[in-house]
Amino acid sequence: MHDCDAIVIGAGLSGLAAARALEAGGADVRVLEARDRVGGRTLNESVGERPEDVVEVGGQWVGPTQHQVMGLIGELGIETYATHSEGQSLFEGPNGKLTRYSGTIPRMNPLVLADYGRADAKFKRMAKSLDPAAPWEHPDADRLDGQTVADWIRRTAKTRTGRETLALTIRVVLSVEPAEMSMLHWLFYAAAGGWDDLLDTEGGAQQDRIVGGSQLISLKMAEQLGDRVTLSSPVSSVRVEDDGVVAGGQRARRVIVALPPALAGTIDYEPALPSARAQLTQRVPMGSVIKCMALYDEPFWRQDGLSGIATSLPGPAQVVFDNTPPNGTPGVLMAFLEGRDARILGSAPEAERRAAVIGTFARLFGERAASPSGYIEKDWSAEPYSRGCYAGVPTPGTWTAYGRALREPVGPVHWAGTETATRWMGYFDGAIQAGRRAAGEVLAAEGAASTDAAPAATA
Amino acid sequence: MHDCDAIVIGAGLSGLAAARALEAGGADVRVLEARDRVGGRTLNESVGERPEDVVEVGGQWVGPTQHQVMGLIGELGIETYATHSEGQSLFEGPNGKLTRYSGTIPRMNPLVLADYGRADAKFKRMAKSLDPAAPWEHPDADRLDGQTVADWIRRTAKTRTGRETLALTIRVVLSVEPAEMSMLHWLFYAAAGGWDDLLDTEGGAQQDRIVGGSQLISLKMAEQLGDRVTLSSPVSSVRVEDDGVVAGGQRARRVIVALPPALAGTIDYEPALPSARAQLTQRVPMGSVIKCMALYDEPFWRQDGLSGIATSLPGPAQVVFDNTPPNGTPGVLMAFLEGRDARILGSAPEAERRAAVIGTFARLFGERAASPSGYIEKDWSAEPYSRGCYAGVPTPGTWTAYGRALREPVGPVHWAGTETATRWMGYFDGAIQAGRRAAGEVLAAEGAASTDAAPAATA
């Protein structure tokens, strides 16, 4: 009658974690993946001959307090190494002035630093009172969800550079412009991850990298799941019937949709989804980011006492990291084009975009940076099975109007994906938490169903 | 080689107007419609035996300066009649106090009226300077697109009732909450339609109704197009090839996607859409509205000197109209549940929603309103091929970041639908303008292609 107990749509971290948890709970599972690979928004690219000579064109970092992903990594026998941060970092000010600094705080004009610091401290006080499992229950939720971060920054920071630095922070952490996001979502994001940590390498969300590349987590999970994972199988419809669901030609008792809401919304559901769910999926667009890397024979900036970490207000590459693989070659400088910059340069020819990124590297790290031996880039908005990165960002007014529909199952249809996480939303850790939570819902419901069915069967 | 010159996806007003314009230009066209009917967001429902005994559960009104739709109606031999507005209208204040008024301005506390008037006048001054064909070029576009209407109302209106009335205005005209929309979009919407007119019956956007119901416009166009329109044919992919496009099993030179952006985004495009277009479709969610009507033997409120028009701050039916068909029976009271009210009551059982609506009618029009002979409702958010009404509403930050991608063709793929109109966006008139504009693009491109090809053919 059923081909399996549960279908999981999407073989990213969340879907694979869900499938593993279902298997561990004794359920027979099938994972259907649209792409010809697993890993979703993680993707390795080889830059050398050794297995660890890889860079990631998608998500890459892990950090402290991310217990779900750190535990999983350990279980799968994967190793991590510290993100390179030795040496001095660079800050390029609004007028192109370049300064070196140590630690996490750039050497800025003291007035600007004080201005930024006041706004940041005010924001952190506000974030403390928010429950990331139910942002809509915050006593001031309506007002906060009706104010954009752009508006708040404009009214809170007094200096132009302070405002620009706050906007840069939003852009690099959330890959949208401050105008697109409500204060409530920013507070949620900070409360779910711990805002202090989000910006840092050592001790923060960018602390560690994965030997062999972050896609390895998904590759290893898929290996364990074996032929339960089917690639190149986009699911265009989910049909709910009396005794279960049909999706991608498979029949099962339940289905977990492990996709971001924007992609979950492209599936045809039968019967139609309840209004609240149908509207929610139209209101969590993906962020805009192009990840760019330049390759060099060696990480030459390290010899100049530089960490490779840089922040540039003029941009367009506003944040830069040393992304050299663990063996030390090739040297890799990596930059994100985010929000506004991803949009403007995403429409430009590849050569122009490359010139803009390499140009920023040369301003920051000198002439040697102007002649890389290779260049790699990935525009996630142009990927039909992602439509953007890092994550979906609820638009203003969405948390308060539709937040309750984010995780609420619709009959036998359950929702995973990092966007449904209550801890580290938007990160690997949140993806895994969400997958496991959805698997738990399925196991509990089917357990209850078996128990309910038992007396009838023996009657 | 091609089955036709152009495929039109969607047989709403915009798609059918496009198809008609293409045919008039000498192109061979096919219209593919997902539903088993034409008309999109217009839909008639019979309430009697005569052909004109219909009410509309979707869009219904036309008004002055809507030249595209008025011209088309005349061409198709369709008649209009005035929306019933004789008699006094009702205003239910925040504490449930009911007052009668004549004309368009409710009898409110003078302080509140002055407060509302000041905000409204300020808004209208701002709207004058905006070009609806390019809102992103407004000198203050970034700031206005980064401020929600909720925030503006909170800072502009001084009285609570003034603020609530402004919020009601947004809700009833745009079917979203003020928190979901930027000031730039509100200014655009007003500039595209003429804000004064939007709120009125006589002389405004609700002035006239259509004998036989508004769906008749689409039904008549489809009748003329004959077997060029195919129903029950949802299009799940559009493939662009060297010499044209393939969609819904048809090959053509060009395709017009006559769907709101949110639905256009559910189609798989091959090759993938450019980033800007892919991101735009995630950022124009549909509004939330449930249209509700109660039927009575006769329009008894007219005998009490009432027009049937009412505005209620307590709601949940915040605006009410007399929606009696032209012959005068049955009497019909119609209310919209919009934004917040559509969401809350959209999740409630039908009986509870009905009781809330009929309860408002009884408070406004007396006990006779409490016992209707029939009740009709339609929740457009639960319609998979609409996903909401009245129209798509760009989220804050979207106009400035992605506005240019709204009408920009992607190779042989053109975009119609009322959301792409520059005049009367969200109305029938805008749908027709958009369809004709897209048809013009196709005809111009194919004309240019034939001219280009001519010398080669004769060489």
PDB file of C-alpha atoms in Angstrom, chain A residues 143 146-148 150-151 154-155 176 179-180 262 265-267 272 275 278-279 282-283 285-288 343 379 381-382 384 387-388 395-397 401-402, chain B residues 143 146-148 150-151 154-155 176 179-180 262 265-267 272 275 278-279 282-283 285-288 343 379 381-382 384 387-388 395-397 401-402:
ATOM      1  CA  ARG A 143       5.594  47.582  16.335  1.00  0.00           C
ATOM      2  CA  GLY A 146       6.329  46.968  11.346  1.00  0.00           C
ATOM      3  CA  GLN A 147       9.645  48.820  11.496  1.00  0.00           C
ATOM      4  CA  THR A 148      12.437  48.073   9.031  1.00  0.00           C
ATOM      5  CA  ALA A 150      16.867  50.609   7.726  1.00  0.00           C
ATOM      6  CA  ASP A 151      14.478  52.914   9.508  1.00  0.00           C
ATOM      7  CA  ARG A 154      18.555  55.913  10.430  1.00  0.00           C
ATOM      8  CA  ARG A 155      16.910  56.964  13.683  1.00  0.00           C
ATOM      9  CA  VAL A 176      19.632  41.332   2.472  1.00  0.00           C
ATOM     10  CA  ALA A 179      15.197  47.956   4.159  1.00  0.00           C
ATOM     11  CA  GLU A 180      13.956  44.409   3.505  1.00  0.00           C
ATOM     12  CA  ALA A 262      10.074  30.037  -0.958  1.00  0.00           C
ATOM     13  CA  GLY A 265       5.779  27.257  -2.187  1.00  0.00           C
ATOM     14  CA  THR A 266       6.592  26.150  -5.744  1.00  0.00           C
ATOM     15  CA  ILE A 267       5.135  22.683  -5.116  1.00  0.00           C
ATOM     16  CA  ALA A 272      -4.652  23.307  -1.536  1.00  0.00           C
ATOM     17  CA  SER A 275      -4.446  30.234   3.505  1.00  0.00           C
ATOM     18  CA  ALA A 278       0.017  29.552   1.276  1.00  0.00           C
ATOM     19  CA  GLN A 279       0.611  33.167   2.176  1.00  0.00           C
ATOM     20  CA  GLN A 282       5.184  34.070  -0.499  1.00  0.00           C
ATOM     21  CA  ARG A 283       6.740  36.120   2.302  1.00  0.00           C
ATOM     22  CA  PRO A 285      12.303  35.395   0.136  1.00  0.00           C
ATOM     23  CA  MET A 286      15.869  34.133  -0.036  1.00  0.00           C
ATOM     24  CA  GLY A 287      18.765  36.520   0.521  1.00  0.00           C
ATOM     25  CA  SER A 288      21.064  37.635  -2.308  1.00  0.00           C
ATOM     26  CA  ARG A 343      22.044  42.593  -7.241  1.00  0.00           C
ATOM     27  CA  ASP A 379      25.537  33.365  -7.608  1.00  0.00           C
ATOM     28  CA  SER A 381      20.052  33.555  -6.680  1.00  0.00           C
ATOM     29  CA  ALA A 382      20.508  32.092 -10.164  1.00  0.00           C
ATOM     30  CA  PRO A 384      16.698  27.325  -9.502  1.00  0.00           C
ATOM     31  CA  ARG A 387      16.897  30.867  -5.513  1.00  0.00           C
ATOM     32  CA  GLY A 388      19.207  32.658  -3.105  1.00  0.00           C
ATOM     33  CA  THR A 395       9.554  40.289   5.136  1.00  0.00           C
ATOM     34  CA  PRO A 396       8.252  43.012   7.501  1.00  0.00           C
ATOM     35  CA  GLY A 397       4.933  42.036   9.060  1.00  0.00           C
ATOM     36  CA  ALA A 401       0.931  37.542  10.750  1.00  0.00           C
ATOM     37  CA  TYR A 402       2.176  34.098   9.690  1.00  0.00           C
TER      38      TYR A 402
ATOM     39  CA  ARG B 143      14.353  56.041   2.313  1.00  0.00           C
ATOM     40  CA  GLY B 146      12.861  51.363   3.641  1.00  0.00           C
ATOM     41  CA  GLN B 147      10.004  52.765   5.732  1.00  0.00           C
ATOM     42  CA  THR B 148       6.827  50.783   6.313  1.00  0.00           C
ATOM     43  CA  ALA B 150       2.836  51.272   9.701  1.00  0.00           C
ATOM     44  CA  ASP B 151       5.850  53.232  10.874  1.00  0.00           C
ATOM     45  CA  ARG B 154       2.592  55.844  13.840  1.00  0.00           C
ATOM     46  CA  ARG B 155       4.817  58.889  13.429  1.00  0.00           C
ATOM     47  CA  VAL B 176      -2.340  43.876   3.382  1.00  0.00           C
ATOM     48  CA  ALA B 179       3.467  46.771   8.304  1.00  0.00           C
ATOM     49  CA  GLU B 180       3.898  44.752   5.112  1.00  0.00           C
ATOM     50  CA  ALA B 262       4.306  35.124  -7.080  1.00  0.00           C
ATOM     51  CA  GLY B 265       7.791  32.225  -9.780  1.00  0.00           C
ATOM     52  CA  THR B 266       6.304  28.741  -9.406  1.00  0.00           C
ATOM     53  CA  ILE B 267       7.134  27.889 -13.037  1.00  0.00           C
ATOM     54  CA  ALA B 272      17.234  29.512 -15.059  1.00  0.00           C
ATOM     55  CA  SER B 275      19.046  36.512 -10.437  1.00  0.00           C
ATOM     56  CA  ALA B 278      14.287  35.084  -9.672  1.00  0.00           C
ATOM     57  CA  GLN B 279      14.529  37.236  -6.571  1.00  0.00           C
ATOM     58  CA  GLN B 282       9.900  35.935  -4.167  1.00  0.00           C
ATOM     59  CA  ARG B 283       9.154  39.510  -3.076  1.00  0.00           C
ATOM     60  CA  PRO B 285       3.313  38.334  -2.226  1.00  0.00           C
ATOM     61  CA  MET B 286      -0.420  38.443  -2.848  1.00  0.00           C
ATOM     62  CA  GLY B 287      -2.706  40.308  -0.471  1.00  0.00           C
ATOM     63  CA  SER B 288      -5.111  38.518   1.890  1.00  0.00           C
ATOM     64  CA  ARG B 343      -5.763  35.789   8.370  1.00  0.00           C
ATOM     65  CA  ASP B 379     -10.992  33.082   0.445  1.00  0.00           C
ATOM     66  CA  SER B 381      -5.504  32.928  -0.441  1.00  0.00           C
ATOM     67  CA  ALA B 382      -6.690  29.316  -0.486  1.00  0.00           C
ATOM     68  CA  PRO B 384      -3.809  27.617  -5.630  1.00  0.00           C
ATOM     69  CA  ARG B 387      -2.765  32.511  -3.773  1.00  0.00           C
ATOM     70  CA  GLY B 388      -4.336  35.772  -2.673  1.00  0.00           C
ATOM     71  CA  THR B 395       7.603  44.047   0.134  1.00  0.00           C
ATOM     72  CA  PRO B 396       9.706  46.879   1.619  1.00  0.00           C
ATOM     73  CA  GLY B 397      12.965  47.350  -0.287  1.00  0.00           C
ATOM     74  CA  ALA B 401      16.216  46.648  -5.559  1.00  0.00           C
ATOM     75  CA  TYR B 402      14.206  44.779  -8.199  1.00  0.00           C
TER      76      TYR B 402
END
